[in-house]
CSV table of C-alpha atoms in Angstrom, one decimal:
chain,number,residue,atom,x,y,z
A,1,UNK,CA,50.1,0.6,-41.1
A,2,UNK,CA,51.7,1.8,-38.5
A,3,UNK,CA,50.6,4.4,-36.6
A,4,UNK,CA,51.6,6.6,-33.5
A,5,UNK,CA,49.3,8.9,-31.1
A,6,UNK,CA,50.3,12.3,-29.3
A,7,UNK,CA,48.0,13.2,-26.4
A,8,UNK,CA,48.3,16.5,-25.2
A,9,UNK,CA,45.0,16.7,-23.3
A,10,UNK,CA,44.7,15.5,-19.4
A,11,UNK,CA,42.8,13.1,-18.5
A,12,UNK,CA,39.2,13.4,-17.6
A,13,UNK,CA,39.5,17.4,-18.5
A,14,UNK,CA,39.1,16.4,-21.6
A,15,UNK,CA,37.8,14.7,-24.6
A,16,UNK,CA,41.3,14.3,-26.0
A,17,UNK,CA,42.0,10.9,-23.9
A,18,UNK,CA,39.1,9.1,-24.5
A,19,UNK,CA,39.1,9.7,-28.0
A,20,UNK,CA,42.5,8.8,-28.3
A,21,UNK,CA,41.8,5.3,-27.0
A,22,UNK,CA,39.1,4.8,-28.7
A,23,UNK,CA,41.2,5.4,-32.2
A,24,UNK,CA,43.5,3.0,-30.5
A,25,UNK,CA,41.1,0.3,-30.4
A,26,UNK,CA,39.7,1.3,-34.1
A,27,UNK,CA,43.1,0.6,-35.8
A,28,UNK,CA,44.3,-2.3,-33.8
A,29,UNK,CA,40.6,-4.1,-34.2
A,30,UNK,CA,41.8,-3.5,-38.3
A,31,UNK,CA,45.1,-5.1,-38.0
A,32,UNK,CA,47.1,-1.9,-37.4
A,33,UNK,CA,49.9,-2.0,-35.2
A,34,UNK,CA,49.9,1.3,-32.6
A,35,UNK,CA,53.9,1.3,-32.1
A,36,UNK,CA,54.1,4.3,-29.7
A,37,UNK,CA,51.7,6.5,-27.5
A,38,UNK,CA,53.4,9.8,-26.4
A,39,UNK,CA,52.2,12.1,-23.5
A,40,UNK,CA,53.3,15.6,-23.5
A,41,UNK,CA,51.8,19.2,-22.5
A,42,UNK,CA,49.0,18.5,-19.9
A,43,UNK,CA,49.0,14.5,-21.6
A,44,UNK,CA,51.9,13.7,-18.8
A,45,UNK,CA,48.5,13.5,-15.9
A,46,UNK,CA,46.9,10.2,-18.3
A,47,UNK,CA,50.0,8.3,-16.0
A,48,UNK,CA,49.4,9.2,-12.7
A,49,UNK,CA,49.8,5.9,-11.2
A,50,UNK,CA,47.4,7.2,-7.9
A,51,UNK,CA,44.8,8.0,-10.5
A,52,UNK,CA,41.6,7.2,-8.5
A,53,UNK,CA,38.3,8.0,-10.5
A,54,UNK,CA,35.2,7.2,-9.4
A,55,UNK,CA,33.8,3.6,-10.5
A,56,UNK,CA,31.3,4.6,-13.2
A,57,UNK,CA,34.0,5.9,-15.3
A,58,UNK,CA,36.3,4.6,-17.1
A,59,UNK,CA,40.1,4.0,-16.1
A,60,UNK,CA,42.3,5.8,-18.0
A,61,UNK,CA,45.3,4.8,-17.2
A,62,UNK,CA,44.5,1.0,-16.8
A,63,UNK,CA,43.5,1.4,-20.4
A,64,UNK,CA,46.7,3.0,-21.5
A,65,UNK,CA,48.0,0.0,-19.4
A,66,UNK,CA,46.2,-2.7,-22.0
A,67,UNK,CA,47.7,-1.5,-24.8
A,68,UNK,CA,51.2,-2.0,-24.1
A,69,UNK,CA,50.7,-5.9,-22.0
A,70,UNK,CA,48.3,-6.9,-25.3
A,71,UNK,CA,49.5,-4.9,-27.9
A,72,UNK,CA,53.6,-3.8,-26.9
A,73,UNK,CA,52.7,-0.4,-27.5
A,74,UNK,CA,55.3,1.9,-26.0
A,75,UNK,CA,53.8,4.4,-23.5
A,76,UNK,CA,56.6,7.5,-23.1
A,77,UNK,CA,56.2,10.8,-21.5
A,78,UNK,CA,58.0,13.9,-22.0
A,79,UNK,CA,60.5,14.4,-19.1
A,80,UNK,CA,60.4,18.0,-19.2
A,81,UNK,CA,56.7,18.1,-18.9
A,82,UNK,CA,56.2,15.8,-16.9
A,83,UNK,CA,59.1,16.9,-14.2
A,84,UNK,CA,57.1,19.9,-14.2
A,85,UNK,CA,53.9,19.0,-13.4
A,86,UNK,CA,55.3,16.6,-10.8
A,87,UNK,CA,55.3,13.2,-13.1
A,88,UNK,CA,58.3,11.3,-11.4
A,89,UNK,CA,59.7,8.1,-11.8
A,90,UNK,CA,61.3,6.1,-8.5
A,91,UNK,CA,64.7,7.4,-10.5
A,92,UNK,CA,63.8,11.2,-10.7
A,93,UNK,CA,61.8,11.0,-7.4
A,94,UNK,CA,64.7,10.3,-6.1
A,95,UNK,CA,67.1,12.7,-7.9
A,96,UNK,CA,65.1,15.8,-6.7
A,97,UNK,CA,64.4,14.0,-3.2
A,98,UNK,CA,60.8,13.5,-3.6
A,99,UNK,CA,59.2,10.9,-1.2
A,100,UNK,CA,57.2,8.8,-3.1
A,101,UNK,CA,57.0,8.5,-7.5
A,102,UNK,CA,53.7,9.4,-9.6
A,103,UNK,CA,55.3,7.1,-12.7
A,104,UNK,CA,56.1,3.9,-13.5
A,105,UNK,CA,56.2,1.1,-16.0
A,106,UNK,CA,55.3,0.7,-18.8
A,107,UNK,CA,55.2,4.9,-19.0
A,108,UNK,CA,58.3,6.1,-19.5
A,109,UNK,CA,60.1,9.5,-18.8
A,110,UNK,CA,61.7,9.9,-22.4
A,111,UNK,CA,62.8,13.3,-24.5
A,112,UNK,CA,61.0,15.1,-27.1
A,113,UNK,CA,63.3,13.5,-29.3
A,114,UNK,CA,60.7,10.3,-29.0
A,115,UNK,CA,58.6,12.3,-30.1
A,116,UNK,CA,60.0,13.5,-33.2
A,117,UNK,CA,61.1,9.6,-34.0
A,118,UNK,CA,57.2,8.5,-33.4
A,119,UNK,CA,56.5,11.1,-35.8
A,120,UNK,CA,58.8,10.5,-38.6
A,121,UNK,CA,59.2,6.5,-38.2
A,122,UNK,CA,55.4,5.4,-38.4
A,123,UNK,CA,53.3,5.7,-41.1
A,124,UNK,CA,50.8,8.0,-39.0
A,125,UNK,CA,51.0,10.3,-36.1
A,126,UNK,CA,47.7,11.5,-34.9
A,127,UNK,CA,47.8,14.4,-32.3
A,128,UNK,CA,44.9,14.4,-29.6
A,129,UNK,CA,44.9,18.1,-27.8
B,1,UNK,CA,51.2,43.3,-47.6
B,2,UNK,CA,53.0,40.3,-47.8
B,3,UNK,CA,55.3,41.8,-50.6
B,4,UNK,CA,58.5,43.0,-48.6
B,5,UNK,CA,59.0,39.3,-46.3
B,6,UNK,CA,57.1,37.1,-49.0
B,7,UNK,CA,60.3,35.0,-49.8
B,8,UNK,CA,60.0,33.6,-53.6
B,9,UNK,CA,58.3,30.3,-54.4
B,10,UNK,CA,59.8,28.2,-57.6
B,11,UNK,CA,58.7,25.0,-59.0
B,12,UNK,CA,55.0,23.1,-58.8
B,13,UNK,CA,52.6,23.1,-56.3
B,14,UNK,CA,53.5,27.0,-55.1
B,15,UNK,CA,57.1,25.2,-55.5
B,16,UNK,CA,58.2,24.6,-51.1
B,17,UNK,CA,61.1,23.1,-50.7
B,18,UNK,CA,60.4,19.5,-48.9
B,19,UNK,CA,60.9,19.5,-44.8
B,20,UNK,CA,60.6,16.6,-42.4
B,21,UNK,CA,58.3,18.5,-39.9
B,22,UNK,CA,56.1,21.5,-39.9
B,23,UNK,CA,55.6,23.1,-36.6
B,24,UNK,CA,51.9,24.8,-36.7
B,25,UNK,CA,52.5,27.4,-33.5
B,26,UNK,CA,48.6,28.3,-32.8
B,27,UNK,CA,48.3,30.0,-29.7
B,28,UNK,CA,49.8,33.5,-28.1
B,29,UNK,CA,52.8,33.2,-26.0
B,30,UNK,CA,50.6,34.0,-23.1
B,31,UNK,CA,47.9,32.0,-21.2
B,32,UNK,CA,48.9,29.1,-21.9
B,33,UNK,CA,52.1,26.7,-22.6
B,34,UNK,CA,51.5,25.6,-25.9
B,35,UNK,CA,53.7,27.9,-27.8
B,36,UNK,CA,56.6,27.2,-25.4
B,37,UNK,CA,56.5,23.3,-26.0
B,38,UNK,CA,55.6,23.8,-29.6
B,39,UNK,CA,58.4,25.5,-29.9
B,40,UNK,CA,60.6,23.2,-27.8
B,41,UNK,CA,59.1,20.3,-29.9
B,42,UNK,CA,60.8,22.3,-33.5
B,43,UNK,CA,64.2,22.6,-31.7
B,44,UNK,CA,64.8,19.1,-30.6
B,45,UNK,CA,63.4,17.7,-34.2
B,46,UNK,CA,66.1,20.3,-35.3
B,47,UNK,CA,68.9,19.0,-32.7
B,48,UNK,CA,68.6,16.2,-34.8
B,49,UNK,CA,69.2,16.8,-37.9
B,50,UNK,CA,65.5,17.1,-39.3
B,51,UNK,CA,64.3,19.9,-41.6
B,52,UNK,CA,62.1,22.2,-39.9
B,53,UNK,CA,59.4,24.6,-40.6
B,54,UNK,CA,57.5,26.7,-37.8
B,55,UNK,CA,54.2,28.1,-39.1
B,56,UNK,CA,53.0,30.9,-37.2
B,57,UNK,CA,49.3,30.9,-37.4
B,58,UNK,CA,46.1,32.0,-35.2
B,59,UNK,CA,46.8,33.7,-31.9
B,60,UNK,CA,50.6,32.2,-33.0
B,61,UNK,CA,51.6,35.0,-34.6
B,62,UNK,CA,51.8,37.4,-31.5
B,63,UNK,CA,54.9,35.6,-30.8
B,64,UNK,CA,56.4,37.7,-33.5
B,65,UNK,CA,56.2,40.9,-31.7
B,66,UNK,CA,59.2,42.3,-29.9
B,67,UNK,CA,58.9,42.1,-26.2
B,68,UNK,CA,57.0,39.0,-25.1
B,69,UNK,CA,59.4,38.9,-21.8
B,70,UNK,CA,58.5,37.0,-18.5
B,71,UNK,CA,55.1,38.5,-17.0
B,72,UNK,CA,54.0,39.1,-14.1
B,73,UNK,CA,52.1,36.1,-13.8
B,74,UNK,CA,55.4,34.3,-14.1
B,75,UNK,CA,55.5,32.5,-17.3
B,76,UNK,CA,58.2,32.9,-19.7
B,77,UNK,CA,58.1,34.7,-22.3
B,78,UNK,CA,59.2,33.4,-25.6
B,79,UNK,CA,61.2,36.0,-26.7
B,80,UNK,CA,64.6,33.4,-25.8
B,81,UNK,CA,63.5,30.9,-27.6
B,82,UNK,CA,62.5,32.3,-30.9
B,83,UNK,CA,66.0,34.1,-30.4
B,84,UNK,CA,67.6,30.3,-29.9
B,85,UNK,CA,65.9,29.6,-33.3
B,86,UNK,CA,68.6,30.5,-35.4
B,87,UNK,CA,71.5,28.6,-33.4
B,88,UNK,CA,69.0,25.5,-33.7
B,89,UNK,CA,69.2,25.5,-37.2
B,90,UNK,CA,65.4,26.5,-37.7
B,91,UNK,CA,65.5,28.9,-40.3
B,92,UNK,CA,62.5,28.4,-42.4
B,93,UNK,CA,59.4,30.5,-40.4
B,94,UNK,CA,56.1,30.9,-42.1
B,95,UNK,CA,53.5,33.4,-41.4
B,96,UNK,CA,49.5,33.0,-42.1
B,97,UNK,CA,49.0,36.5,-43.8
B,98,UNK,CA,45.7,35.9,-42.8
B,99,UNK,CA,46.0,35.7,-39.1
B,100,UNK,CA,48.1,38.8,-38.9
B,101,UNK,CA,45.6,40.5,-41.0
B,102,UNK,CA,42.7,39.5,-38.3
B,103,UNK,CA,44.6,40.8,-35.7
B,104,UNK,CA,45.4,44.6,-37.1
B,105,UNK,CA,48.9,43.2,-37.6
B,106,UNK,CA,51.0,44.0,-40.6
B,107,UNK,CA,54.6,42.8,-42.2
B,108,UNK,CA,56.0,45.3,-40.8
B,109,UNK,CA,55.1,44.4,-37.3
B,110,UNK,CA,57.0,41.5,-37.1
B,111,UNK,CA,61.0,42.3,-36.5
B,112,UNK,CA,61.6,39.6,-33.9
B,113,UNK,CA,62.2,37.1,-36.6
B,114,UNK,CA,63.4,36.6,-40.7
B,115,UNK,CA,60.0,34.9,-41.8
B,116,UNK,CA,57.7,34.3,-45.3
B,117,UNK,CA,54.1,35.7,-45.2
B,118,UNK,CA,51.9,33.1,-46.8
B,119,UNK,CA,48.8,33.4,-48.1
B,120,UNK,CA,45.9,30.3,-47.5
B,121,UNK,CA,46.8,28.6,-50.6
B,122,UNK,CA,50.4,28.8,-49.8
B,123,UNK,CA,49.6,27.6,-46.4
B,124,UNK,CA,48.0,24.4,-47.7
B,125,UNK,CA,51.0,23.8,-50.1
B,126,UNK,CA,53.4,24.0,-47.0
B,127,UNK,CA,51.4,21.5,-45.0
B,128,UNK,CA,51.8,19.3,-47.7
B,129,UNK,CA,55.6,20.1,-48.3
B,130,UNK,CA,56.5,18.7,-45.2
B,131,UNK,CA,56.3,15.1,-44.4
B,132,UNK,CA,54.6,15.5,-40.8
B,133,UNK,CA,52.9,18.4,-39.5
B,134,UNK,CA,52.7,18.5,-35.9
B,135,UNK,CA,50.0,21.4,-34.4
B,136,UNK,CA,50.4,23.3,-30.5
C-alpha cells in the first residue's frame, strides 16, 4: 500500500511527531511504501534545520531526514504556514530579505495543493495533530 | 430542529452524494488556527477541481455565527473565508446537530452559511461518502 502522513503537531510539544515516525517505520518494516510526509499547522517546526535538542532525545528532524535518503519519501511543507512561523528556504529567505534560512533539502516549501494530491493519490493518509 | 436546513437524503446508506474530501472543521474560530487552515485546506482541494464537503462539528460550529471578525487579540476572523466559500465552489456544508445542540445552539442560529444539519448516523454516512476525510 501506499501510504501518506500529515503532521500537524510541533515537534517535541507534542506526541504527534514521534508517533508519526514511529507509524513510518511500522509500514515500511511491512513492505509499505511511505510516498509523501506533509508538514502543516504547527508541523512546519519538525524542519527547523537549527533544531538543537538535548542528546538523550531523539532527533527529530534527522529522523525525518532517514526516511527520504533510505526510503525517497518526499518531505513538503506548507509555504503559507511555514512563511509564517518563519520556515524559509535560501529562496524565500531571500525574497523577504531574511539573513540566514531555517529550511532546506529534502523539506520542501510546497502548497496545500500537495496536500490534497497526498491525500487523494495514496492509498492512505494518516493525519498526526 | 434540524427540519428547516435538513436538506433531503435519497438512495442507500442515508443516500450522500460521493465527494473526494470531507473537511471535519473541529475547533472555534478563536484560540487557535485550526479552523483557518482547515478551512484553507477545503478551498485549495476545491481550486482544483475536487468535490468538497466541510463538516462543522465540535467547537466547529461557532464558525457559523455571524460576526466572527478580527479580535482584539489580532487573529482573523473567519467570517471572509466562509464568505469566499461559495466563489470556491464549496457548496456542500454539514452540520453535527449534535454539537449545536451541546452548545445551546439551534438551526436557526446559523445564517452565515446554506448548510444540512445531520444527525450522528448521518454523520457517519458522510464520512464514508467521501473518499478522504481530512480533520483540523
Amino acid at each position: 500500500m501506499r501510504y501518506a502522513l500529515a503532521v500537524y503537531g510541533g515537534p517535541y510539544s507534542q506526541q504527534a511527531s514521534h508517533s508519526a515516525l514511529r507509524f513510518a517505520d511500522a509500514l515500511l518494516a511491512r513492505g509499505h511504501q511511505l510516498t509523501t510526509v506533509f508538514f502543516y499547522h504547527d508541523g512546519v517546526y519538525n524542519a527547523a534545520n537549527m533544531m538543537a535538542p538535548p542528546q538523550d532525545e531523539p532527533h527529530l528532524r534527522d529522523r525525518w531526514l532517514s526516511l527520504a535518503e533510505n526510503h525517497a519519501t518526499r518531505l513538503q511543507v506548507c509555504v503559507a504556514a511555514g512563511l509564517r512561523r518563519g520556515m524559509l528556504d535560501e529562496r524565500e529567505a531571500a525574497r523577504h530579505g531574511k539573513q540566514g534560512h531555517t529550511l532546506e533539502a529534502p523539506f520542501e516549501l510546497t502548497g496545500l495543493g500537495q496536500l490534497v494530491e497526498a491525500t487523494l493519490d495514496n492509498d492512505h493518509l494518516i493525519t498526526f495533530a | 430542529m434540524s427540519d428547516v436546513m435538513t436538506a433531503p437524503l435519497a438512495g442507500d446508506d442515508a443516500g450522500m452524494a460521493a465527494g473526494d474530501l470531507l473537511v471535519m472543521l473541529r475547533h472555534g474560530p478563536h484560540g487557535s488556527s485550526w479552523l483557518r487552515e482547515g478551512l484553507e485546506a477545503a478551498m485549495v482541494a476545491a481550486a482544483f477541481g475536487r468535490e468538497v464537503g466541510l463538516l462543522f462539528t465540535g467547537d466547529g460550529v461557532m464558525a457559523l455565527l455571524e460576526g466572527q471578525q478580527v479580535g482584539p487579540l489580532g487573529q482573523k476572523g473567519s467570517d471572509n473565508l466562509l464568505a469566499a466559500l461559495e466563489m470556491y465552489d464549496v457548496e456542500r456544508c454539514y452540520v453535527d446537530a449534535a454539537a449545536l445542540r451541546a452548545r445551546g445552539l439551534t438551526a436557526q442560529d446559523v445564517t452565515l452559511l446554506p448548510v444540512t444539519l445531520l444527525e450522528h448516523d448521518e454523520v457517519v454516512a458522510l464520512t464514508t461518502a467521501f473518499s478522504r476525510v481530512l480533520s483540523f
